[in-house]
PDB file of C-alpha atoms and ligand atoms in Angstrom:
ATOM      1  CA  MET A   1     -47.487 227.493  15.137  1.00  0.00           C
ATOM      2  CA  LEU A   2     -47.190 231.594  15.441  1.00  0.00           C
ATOM      3  CA  SER A   3     -45.206 230.528  18.679  1.00  0.00           C
ATOM      4  CA  GLN A   4     -41.965 228.418  16.595  1.00  0.00           C
ATOM      5  CA  ASN A   5     -41.929 231.460  14.221  1.00  0.00           C
ATOM      6  CA  PRO A   6     -38.645 233.951  14.884  1.00  0.00           C
ATOM      7  CA  ILE A   7     -38.696 237.284  16.545  1.00  0.00           C
ATOM      8  CA  GLY A   8     -38.212 239.962  13.104  1.00  0.00           C
ATOM      9  CA  ILE A   9     -35.847 243.441  14.572  1.00  0.00           C
ATOM     10  CA  PHE A  10     -34.557 246.160  11.965  1.00  0.00           C
ATOM     11  CA  ASP A  11     -32.508 248.382  12.531  1.00  0.00           C
ATOM     12  CA  SER A  12     -30.181 251.063  10.081  1.00  0.00           C
ATOM     13  CA  GLY A  13     -27.101 248.547  10.106  1.00  0.00           C
ATOM     14  CA  ALA A  14     -25.582 247.195  13.051  1.00  0.00           C
ATOM     15  CA  GLY A  15     -26.656 249.149  15.995  1.00  0.00           C
ATOM     16  CA  GLY A  16     -29.484 246.981  16.664  1.00  0.00           C
ATOM     17  CA  LEU A  17     -27.141 244.155  17.372  1.00  0.00           C
ATOM     18  CA  SER A  18     -26.974 245.704  21.613  1.00  0.00           C
ATOM     19  CA  VAL A  19     -30.750 245.478  21.368  1.00  0.00           C
ATOM     20  CA  PHE A  20     -30.563 241.573  19.629  1.00  0.00           C
ATOM     21  CA  LYS A  21     -27.748 240.517  21.731  1.00  0.00           C
ATOM     22  CA  GLU A  22     -29.712 241.197  25.020  1.00  0.00           C
ATOM     23  CA  ILE A  23     -33.141 239.629  23.614  1.00  0.00           C
ATOM     24  CA  VAL A  24     -30.898 236.140  23.137  1.00  0.00           C
ATOM     25  CA  ILE A  25     -29.210 236.894  27.068  1.00  0.00           C
ATOM     26  CA  SER A  26     -33.346 236.446  28.196  1.00  0.00           C
ATOM     27  CA  LEU A  27     -34.910 234.039  25.333  1.00  0.00           C
ATOM     28  CA  PRO A  28     -32.147 232.001  24.117  1.00  0.00           C
ATOM     29  CA  LEU A  29     -34.739 229.671  22.785  1.00  0.00           C
ATOM     30  CA  GLU A  30     -36.105 231.985  20.302  1.00  0.00           C
ATOM     31  CA  ASN A  31     -35.218 231.935  16.764  1.00  0.00           C
ATOM     32  CA  CYS A  32     -34.795 235.630  15.689  1.00  0.00           C
ATOM     33  CA  VAL A  33     -34.547 237.067  11.812  1.00  0.00           C
ATOM     34  CA  TYR A  34     -32.897 240.724  12.464  1.00  0.00           C
ATOM     35  CA  TYR A  35     -32.458 242.648   9.269  1.00  0.00           C
ATOM     36  CA  ALA A  36     -29.645 244.989   8.681  1.00  0.00           C
ATOM     37  CA  ASP A  37     -30.408 248.297   5.771  1.00  0.00           C
ATOM     38  CA  THR A  38     -27.150 249.185   6.206  1.00  0.00           C
ATOM     39  CA  ARG A  39     -27.982 250.590   2.349  1.00  0.00           C
ATOM     40  CA  ASN A  40     -29.134 253.274   3.596  1.00  0.00           C
ATOM     41  CA  CYS A  41     -27.832 253.602   7.136  1.00  0.00           C
ATOM     42  CA  PRO A  42     -27.352 256.679   8.464  1.00  0.00           C
ATOM     43  CA  TYR A  43     -31.266 256.739   9.239  1.00  0.00           C
ATOM     44  CA  GLY A  44     -30.717 259.994  11.384  1.00  0.00           C
ATOM     45  CA  VAL A  45     -30.205 262.742   9.106  1.00  0.00           C
ATOM     46  CA  LYS A  46     -32.560 261.552   6.377  1.00  0.00           C
ATOM     47  CA  LYS A  47     -37.005 262.496   6.348  1.00  0.00           C
ATOM     48  CA  GLN A  48     -39.323 261.151   8.114  1.00  0.00           C
ATOM     49  CA  GLU A  49     -40.735 260.402   4.705  1.00  0.00           C
ATOM     50  CA  GLU A  50     -38.181 258.457   4.075  1.00  0.00           C
ATOM     51  CA  VAL A  51     -37.409 256.595   7.159  1.00  0.00           C
ATOM     52  CA  ILE A  52     -40.408 255.497   6.960  1.00  0.00           C
ATOM     53  CA  ALA A  53     -40.558 254.129   3.341  1.00  0.00           C
ATOM     54  CA  PHE A  54     -37.475 252.009   4.580  1.00  0.00           C
ATOM     55  CA  SER A  55     -38.743 250.692   7.654  1.00  0.00           C
ATOM     56  CA  GLU A  56     -42.014 249.644   5.686  1.00  0.00           C
ATOM     57  CA  ASN A  57     -39.666 247.775   3.152  1.00  0.00           C
ATOM     58  CA  ILE A  58     -38.644 245.762   6.389  1.00  0.00           C
ATOM     59  CA  VAL A  59     -41.797 244.860   7.916  1.00  0.00           C
ATOM     60  CA  GLU A  60     -42.493 243.624   4.652  1.00  0.00           C
ATOM     61  CA  PHE A  61     -40.043 241.999   4.076  1.00  0.00           C
ATOM     62  CA  LEU A  62     -39.858 240.497   8.019  1.00  0.00           C
ATOM     63  CA  LEU A  63     -43.816 239.582   7.720  1.00  0.00           C
ATOM     64  CA  GLU A  64     -42.111 237.156   4.657  1.00  0.00           C
ATOM     65  CA  LYS A  65     -40.418 235.361   7.092  1.00  0.00           C
ATOM     66  CA  ASN A  66     -43.618 234.458   9.363  1.00  0.00           C
ATOM     67  CA  VAL A  67     -41.430 237.055  12.102  1.00  0.00           C
ATOM     68  CA  LYS A  68     -44.070 236.829  15.705  1.00  0.00           C
ATOM     69  CA  LEU A  69     -43.173 240.315  16.665  1.00  0.00           C
ATOM     70  CA  ILE A  70     -41.247 243.118  14.879  1.00  0.00           C
ATOM     71  CA  VAL A  71     -38.649 245.255  17.268  1.00  0.00           C
ATOM     72  CA  VAL A  72     -38.235 248.579  15.655  1.00  0.00           C
ATOM     73  CA  ALA A  73     -33.983 248.235  17.018  1.00  0.00           C
ATOM     74  CA  CYS A  74     -33.761 251.908  15.982  1.00  0.00           C
ATOM     75  CA  ASN A  75     -34.732 255.232  17.864  1.00  0.00           C
ATOM     76  CA  THR A  76     -35.058 256.968  14.838  1.00  0.00           C
ATOM     77  CA  ALA A  77     -37.607 254.993  13.080  1.00  0.00           C
ATOM     78  CA  THR A  78     -39.432 254.444  16.144  1.00  0.00           C
ATOM     79  CA  GLY A  79     -39.695 258.381  16.238  1.00  0.00           C
ATOM     80  CA  ALA A  80     -40.470 258.150  12.577  1.00  0.00           C
ATOM     81  CA  ALA A  81     -42.347 255.348  11.497  1.00  0.00           C
ATOM     82  CA  ILE A  82     -43.325 253.216  14.853  1.00  0.00           C
ATOM     83  CA  ASP A  83     -46.865 255.452  14.624  1.00  0.00           C
ATOM     84  CA  HIS A  84     -47.948 254.763  11.121  1.00  0.00           C
ATOM     85  CA  LEU A  85     -46.453 251.085  11.015  1.00  0.00           C
ATOM     86  CA  ARG A  86     -48.685 250.477  14.198  1.00  0.00           C
ATOM     87  CA  LYS A  87     -51.652 251.938  12.200  1.00  0.00           C
ATOM     88  CA  LYS A  88     -50.953 249.881   9.083  1.00  0.00           C
ATOM     89  CA  TYR A  89     -49.988 246.239  10.106  1.00  0.00           C
ATOM     90  CA  LYS A  90     -51.722 244.052  12.693  1.00  0.00           C
ATOM     91  CA  ILE A  91     -48.751 242.898  14.143  1.00  0.00           C
ATOM     92  CA  ASN A  92     -47.074 243.348  17.408  1.00  0.00           C
ATOM     93  CA  PHE A  93     -44.354 246.423  17.644  1.00  0.00           C
ATOM     94  CA  VAL A  94     -41.869 246.842  20.414  1.00  0.00           C
ATOM     95  CA  GLY A  95     -39.967 250.743  19.578  1.00  0.00           C
ATOM     96  CA  MET A  96     -37.124 252.226  21.620  1.00  0.00           C
ATOM     97  CA  GLU A  97     -36.900 255.934  22.343  1.00  0.00           C
ATOM     98  CA  PRO A  98     -33.659 257.425  24.215  1.00  0.00           C
ATOM     99  CA  ALA A  99     -34.475 256.599  28.012  1.00  0.00           C
ATOM    100  CA  VAL A 100     -35.401 260.150  29.770  1.00  0.00           C
ATOM    101  CA  LYS A 101     -38.553 259.000  31.793  1.00  0.00           C
ATOM    102  CA  PRO A 102     -35.754 256.336  34.009  1.00  0.00           C
ATOM    103  CA  ALA A 103     -33.182 259.793  33.180  1.00  0.00           C
ATOM    104  CA  ALA A 104     -35.048 262.011  34.703  1.00  0.00           C
ATOM    105  CA  ILE A 105     -35.995 259.333  38.025  1.00  0.00           C
ATOM    106  CA  ASN A 106     -32.575 258.737  38.777  1.00  0.00           C
ATOM    107  CA  THR A 107     -30.952 262.219  38.722  1.00  0.00           C
ATOM    108  CA  LYS A 108     -29.955 264.448  41.742  1.00  0.00           C
ATOM    109  CA  THR A 109     -28.373 267.290  40.084  1.00  0.00           C
ATOM    110  CA  GLY A 110     -31.252 267.764  38.009  1.00  0.00           C
ATOM    111  CA  ASN A 111     -29.160 267.471  34.355  1.00  0.00           C
ATOM    112  CA  ILE A 112     -29.099 264.938  31.696  1.00  0.00           C
ATOM    113  CA  GLY A 113     -27.665 264.213  29.036  1.00  0.00           C
ATOM    114  CA  ILE A 114     -28.884 262.572  25.779  1.00  0.00           C
ATOM    115  CA  LEU A 115     -26.334 261.472  22.442  1.00  0.00           C
ATOM    116  CA  ALA A 116     -28.669 260.752  19.560  1.00  0.00           C
ATOM    117  CA  THR A 117     -29.659 260.808  15.750  1.00  0.00           C
ATOM    118  CA  GLN A 118     -30.995 264.909  14.514  1.00  0.00           C
ATOM    119  CA  GLY A 119     -34.059 262.757  13.220  1.00  0.00           C
ATOM    120  CA  THR A 120     -34.966 261.642  16.686  1.00  0.00           C
ATOM    121  CA  PHE A 121     -34.473 264.526  18.478  1.00  0.00           C
ATOM    122  CA  GLN A 122     -37.193 265.889  15.927  1.00  0.00           C
ATOM    123  CA  SER A 123     -39.541 263.438  16.337  1.00  0.00           C
ATOM    124  CA  ARG A 124     -42.870 264.123  18.012  1.00  0.00           C
ATOM    125  CA  LEU A 125     -42.376 261.192  20.369  1.00  0.00           C
ATOM    126  CA  PHE A 126     -39.085 262.855  22.013  1.00  0.00           C
ATOM    127  CA  ARG A 127     -40.251 265.832  22.189  1.00  0.00           C
ATOM    128  CA  GLU A 128     -43.909 263.785  23.677  1.00  0.00           C
ATOM    129  CA  THR A 129     -41.484 261.954  25.828  1.00  0.00           C
ATOM    130  CA  SER A 130     -39.281 264.668  27.316  1.00  0.00           C
ATOM    131  CA  LYS A 131     -42.169 267.330  28.424  1.00  0.00           C
ATOM    132  CA  LYS A 132     -43.530 263.978  30.021  1.00  0.00           C
ATOM    133  CA  TRP A 133     -41.195 263.364  31.784  1.00  0.00           C
ATOM    134  CA  ALA A 134     -38.412 265.572  31.981  1.00  0.00           C
ATOM    135  CA  GLU A 135     -40.194 269.285  32.303  1.00  0.00           C
ATOM    136  CA  ASN A 136     -38.406 270.187  35.827  1.00  0.00           C
ATOM    137  CA  ARG A 137     -35.021 268.172  34.126  1.00  0.00           C
ATOM    138  CA  ASN A 138     -32.577 270.509  32.267  1.00  0.00           C
ATOM    139  CA  ILE A 139     -31.893 268.146  29.480  1.00  0.00           C
ATOM    140  CA  MET A 140     -28.549 268.619  27.251  1.00  0.00           C
ATOM    141  CA  ILE A 141     -28.908 267.190  23.677  1.00  0.00           C
ATOM    142  CA  GLN A 142     -26.546 266.447  20.995  1.00  0.00           C
ATOM    143  CA  VAL A 143     -26.412 265.475  17.630  1.00  0.00           C
ATOM    144  CA  GLY A 144     -23.860 262.055  17.762  1.00  0.00           C
ATOM    145  CA  GLU A 145     -22.932 263.145  14.320  1.00  0.00           C
ATOM    146  CA  GLY A 146     -20.688 260.415  12.278  1.00  0.00           C
ATOM    147  CA  LEU A 147     -21.261 257.972  15.571  1.00  0.00           C
ATOM    148  CA  VAL A 148     -23.114 256.005  13.163  1.00  0.00           C
ATOM    149  CA  GLU A 149     -21.036 255.643  10.256  1.00  0.00           C
ATOM    150  CA  LEU A 150     -17.567 254.918  12.721  1.00  0.00           C
ATOM    151  CA  VAL A 151     -19.833 252.212  14.507  1.00  0.00           C
ATOM    152  CA  GLU A 152     -20.501 250.958  10.500  1.00  0.00           C
ATOM    153  CA  GLN A 153     -16.412 250.972   9.805  1.00  0.00           C
ATOM    154  CA  GLY A 154     -15.801 248.607  12.616  1.00  0.00           C
ATOM    155  CA  LYS A 155     -14.327 251.763  14.186  1.00  0.00           C
ATOM    156  CA  HIS A 156     -16.543 251.857  17.995  1.00  0.00           C
ATOM    157  CA  ASN A 157     -13.064 251.659  18.842  1.00  0.00           C
ATOM    158  CA  SER A 158     -10.804 254.206  17.521  1.00  0.00           C
ATOM    159  CA  THR A 159      -8.720 257.378  18.405  1.00  0.00           C
ATOM    160  CA  GLU A 160     -11.363 258.779  15.544  1.00  0.00           C
ATOM    161  CA  ALA A 161     -14.668 258.007  17.678  1.00  0.00           C
ATOM    162  CA  GLU A 162     -12.693 258.418  20.538  1.00  0.00           C
ATOM    163  CA  ILE A 163     -11.821 262.659  19.570  1.00  0.00           C
ATOM    164  CA  ILE A 164     -15.493 263.017  18.480  1.00  0.00           C
ATOM    165  CA  LEU A 165     -16.673 261.466  21.862  1.00  0.00           C
ATOM    166  CA  ARG A 166     -15.425 263.551  24.530  1.00  0.00           C
ATOM    167  CA  LYS A 167     -16.328 267.095  21.889  1.00  0.00           C
ATOM    168  CA  TYR A 168     -19.652 265.968  23.170  1.00  0.00           C
ATOM    169  CA  ILE A 169     -19.358 264.204  26.477  1.00  0.00           C
ATOM    170  CA  ILE A 170     -16.735 266.181  28.345  1.00  0.00           C
ATOM    171  CA  PRO A 171     -19.467 269.945  27.717  1.00  0.00           C
ATOM    172  CA  MET A 172     -21.837 267.393  29.836  1.00  0.00           C
ATOM    173  CA  LEU A 173     -20.070 266.831  32.191  1.00  0.00           C
ATOM    174  CA  ALA A 174     -19.106 270.363  32.837  1.00  0.00           C
ATOM    175  CA  ASN A 175     -22.831 270.627  32.765  1.00  0.00           C
ATOM    176  CA  ASN A 176     -22.819 268.307  35.881  1.00  0.00           C
ATOM    177  CA  VAL A 177     -25.337 265.737  34.031  1.00  0.00           C
ATOM    178  CA  ASP A 178     -25.048 262.250  36.020  1.00  0.00           C
ATOM    179  CA  GLN A 179     -27.346 260.972  33.127  1.00  0.00           C
ATOM    180  CA  LEU A 180     -25.548 259.967  30.553  1.00  0.00           C
ATOM    181  CA  VAL A 181     -28.696 258.509  27.779  1.00  0.00           C
ATOM    182  CA  LEU A 182     -27.952 256.321  24.640  1.00  0.00           C
ATOM    183  CA  GLY A 183     -30.138 257.841  22.566  1.00  0.00           C
ATOM    184  CA  CYS A 184     -29.028 255.696  19.467  1.00  0.00           C
ATOM    185  CA  THR A 185     -28.518 251.720  19.433  1.00  0.00           C
ATOM    186  CA  HIS A 186     -25.341 252.142  17.592  1.00  0.00           C
ATOM    187  CA  TYR A 187     -23.548 254.245  20.179  1.00  0.00           C
ATOM    188  CA  SER A 188     -23.322 250.671  22.938  1.00  0.00           C
ATOM    189  CA  PHE A 189     -20.625 249.644  20.906  1.00  0.00           C
ATOM    190  CA  PHE A 190     -18.662 253.149  22.215  1.00  0.00           C
ATOM    191  CA  LEU A 191     -19.200 251.758  25.430  1.00  0.00           C
ATOM    192  CA  PRO A 192     -16.208 251.212  26.553  1.00  0.00           C
ATOM    193  CA  LEU A 193     -15.004 254.191  25.011  1.00  0.00           C
ATOM    194  CA  ILE A 194     -17.684 256.447  26.931  1.00  0.00           C
ATOM    195  CA  GLU A 195     -16.798 254.223  30.034  1.00  0.00           C
ATOM    196  CA  LYS A 196     -13.041 255.511  29.904  1.00  0.00           C
ATOM    197  CA  ILE A 197     -14.704 259.580  29.186  1.00  0.00           C
ATOM    198  CA  VAL A 198     -17.315 259.491  31.569  1.00  0.00           C
ATOM    199  CA  GLU A 199     -14.747 258.373  34.698  1.00  0.00           C
ATOM    200  CA  GLY A 200     -17.964 257.593  36.867  1.00  0.00           C
ATOM    201  CA  LYS A 201     -19.046 260.863  36.994  1.00  0.00           C
ATOM    202  CA  ALA A 202     -22.402 260.066  35.024  1.00  0.00           C
ATOM    203  CA  GLU A 203     -24.682 257.250  34.847  1.00  0.00           C
ATOM    204  CA  ILE A 204     -24.430 255.633  31.646  1.00  0.00           C
ATOM    205  CA  ILE A 205     -28.357 254.469  30.165  1.00  0.00           C
ATOM    206  CA  ASP A 206     -28.116 251.743  27.177  1.00  0.00           C
ATOM    207  CA  PRO A 207     -31.853 250.869  27.631  1.00  0.00           C
ATOM    208  CA  ALA A 208     -31.164 248.048  25.323  1.00  0.00           C
ATOM    209  CA  PRO A 209     -31.546 244.643  28.303  1.00  0.00           C
ATOM    210  CA  ALA A 210     -35.294 247.133  28.882  1.00  0.00           C
ATOM    211  CA  ILE A 211     -35.885 246.675  25.502  1.00  0.00           C
ATOM    212  CA  ALA A 212     -35.536 242.545  25.785  1.00  0.00           C
ATOM    213  CA  ARG A 213     -37.742 242.619  29.411  1.00  0.00           C
ATOM    214  CA  ARG A 214     -40.423 244.324  27.153  1.00  0.00           C
ATOM    215  CA  VAL A 215     -40.231 241.403  24.376  1.00  0.00           C
ATOM    216  CA  SER A 216     -40.008 238.958  26.802  1.00  0.00           C
ATOM    217  CA  ASP A 217     -42.789 239.803  28.304  1.00  0.00           C
ATOM    218  CA  LEU A 218     -44.681 240.425  25.280  1.00  0.00           C
ATOM    219  CA  LEU A 219     -44.357 236.394  24.549  1.00  0.00           C
ATOM    220  CA  HIS A 220     -45.242 235.528  28.086  1.00  0.00           C
ATOM    221  CA  SER A 221     -48.422 237.388  27.941  1.00  0.00           C
ATOM    222  CA  GLY A 222     -49.536 236.233  24.377  1.00  0.00           C
ATOM    223  CA  ASP A 223     -48.530 232.933  24.904  1.00  0.00           C
ATOM    224  CA  LEU A 224     -45.971 232.885  21.965  1.00  0.00           C
ATOM    225  CA  LEU A 225     -42.517 231.384  23.817  1.00  0.00           C
ATOM    226  CA  ASN A 226     -40.939 229.305  21.749  1.00  0.00           C
ATOM    227  CA  PRO A 227     -41.518 225.558  22.726  1.00  0.00           C
ATOM    228  CA  SER A 228     -38.683 224.549  21.664  1.00  0.00           C
ATOM    229  CA  SER A 229     -36.091 223.001  24.048  1.00  0.00           C
ATOM    230  CA  LYS A 230     -32.750 223.431  21.735  1.00  0.00           C
ATOM    231  CA  LYS A 231     -31.028 227.158  21.146  1.00  0.00           C
ATOM    232  CA  GLY A 232     -32.577 229.380  18.408  1.00  0.00           C
ATOM    233  CA  LYS A 233     -31.215 229.967  15.269  1.00  0.00           C
ATOM    234  CA  HIS A 234     -30.068 233.335  14.202  1.00  0.00           C
ATOM    235  CA  THR A 235     -30.081 234.661  10.849  1.00  0.00           C
ATOM    236  CA  PHE A 236     -28.952 238.556   9.430  1.00  0.00           C
ATOM    237  CA  TYR A 237     -30.294 239.968   6.213  1.00  0.00           C
ATOM    238  CA  VAL A 238     -27.851 242.466   5.638  1.00  0.00           C
ATOM    239  CA  ASN A 239     -28.417 244.926   2.183  1.00  0.00           C
ATOM    240  CA  GLY A 240     -24.876 246.759   2.121  1.00  0.00           C
ATOM    241  CA  ASP A 241     -21.562 245.013   2.247  1.00  0.00           C
ATOM    242  CA  PRO A 242     -21.999 242.116   5.111  1.00  0.00           C
ATOM    243  CA  SER A 243     -17.611 242.335   5.807  1.00  0.00           C
ATOM    244  CA  VAL A 244     -18.597 245.238   8.813  1.00  0.00           C
ATOM    245  CA  PHE A 245     -20.666 243.339  10.100  1.00  0.00           C
ATOM    246  CA  SER A 246     -19.534 239.406  10.533  1.00  0.00           C
ATOM    247  CA  ALA A 247     -16.679 241.685  12.173  1.00  0.00           C
ATOM    248  CA  LEU A 248     -18.770 243.414  14.978  1.00  0.00           C
ATOM    249  CA  LEU A 249     -21.213 239.810  15.240  1.00  0.00           C
ATOM    250  CA  PRO A 250     -18.524 238.561  17.461  1.00  0.00           C
ATOM    251  CA  LEU A 251     -18.263 241.836  19.920  1.00  0.00           C
ATOM    252  CA  ILE A 252     -21.771 240.475  20.911  1.00  0.00           C
ATOM    253  CA  HIS A 253     -20.583 237.184  21.487  1.00  0.00           C
ATOM    254  CA  ALA A 254     -22.898 236.315  18.928  1.00  0.00           C
ATOM    255  CA  GLU A 255     -22.189 233.383  16.326  1.00  0.00           C
ATOM    256  CA  ALA A 256     -24.478 234.118  13.097  1.00  0.00           C
ATOM    257  CA  SER A 257     -26.450 231.048  12.512  1.00  0.00           C
ATOM    258  CA  GLU A 258     -25.920 232.651   8.860  1.00  0.00           C
ATOM    259  CA  ILE A 259     -25.702 236.546   7.020  1.00  0.00           C
ATOM    260  CA  ILE A 260     -27.858 236.659   4.033  1.00  0.00           C
ATOM    261  CA  PRO A 261     -26.089 238.852   1.828  1.00  0.00           C
ATOM    262  CA  ILE A 262     -29.300 240.719  -0.023  1.00  0.00           C
ATOM    263  CA  LYS A 263     -29.871 243.109  -3.111  1.00  0.00           C
TER     264      LYS A 263
HETATM  265  N1  LIG B   1     -28.935 252.601  15.657  1.00  0.00           N
HETATM  266  C1  LIG B   1     -30.514 253.750  15.045  1.00  0.00           C
HETATM  267  C2  LIG B   1     -30.873 254.622  16.151  1.00  0.00           C
HETATM  268  O1  LIG B   1     -31.292 253.616  17.629  1.00  0.00           O
HETATM  269  C3  LIG B   1     -29.737 254.673  13.497  1.00  0.00           C
HETATM  270  C4  LIG B   1     -28.607 255.251  13.687  1.00  0.00           C
HETATM  271  C5  LIG B   1     -28.882 256.335  12.139  1.00  0.00           C
HETATM  272  O2  LIG B   1     -28.979 255.270  10.902  1.00  0.00           O
HETATM  273  O3  LIG B   1     -28.431 257.223  11.998  1.00  0.00           O
HETATM  274  O4  LIG B   1     -30.972 255.884  16.074  1.00  0.00           O
END
């Protein structure tokens, strides 16, 4: 039965765990299969065609696991590949993009800061969303160079990370930014550091809970909710070193049912 099939989730690495965490909170009975493409991480500096090819491989893998819906828990892969994936595969996709709309609605100063990867900022999706929702707002964009790598190395709470984050965020605050959008799923791991730097001067927008709501709505409306009364099973496939990945799982309070290294 399709409703008992797992939800597929993927990212270039551990970033999508921030989305996975919210999905588990909203939908604890769902089985999930998470694919971390750590071998090809980071995506943000890669060419669009490459990210499309990585995403296609992962989608094929997840389809073999009989997933009922795929969450592209990566802003960069969504920007680069989601149009292509939607054209090529019949399955329902939920993508991620920097939360420009809520930031544009909530800002009082008219200044929005967005931290994301180079690939995300270069995507058509980002250009169009910014034009649609924030044309009369002042957007400060900042490529989070080096940040994804720090998360993948388990250094999300390091002095090194704090120095880089300060360099990126302080100029935004100095420019009266009152909405700071986390436009890469890896950056959620820096939330304690970011909150320390921001000191309440800006609202920090992490789109992960909204993505989980979208997944929940789609499963409800498609009559695809798992009818089981048992907690869902979670399987993680990692194609690089799985040790950091397993070290990050407790941070999102997830016990992995299974971490499977793949070649
Ligand atoms: N976590 C991803 C994102 O949301 C990808 C980061 C990367 O691999 O560069 O953009």
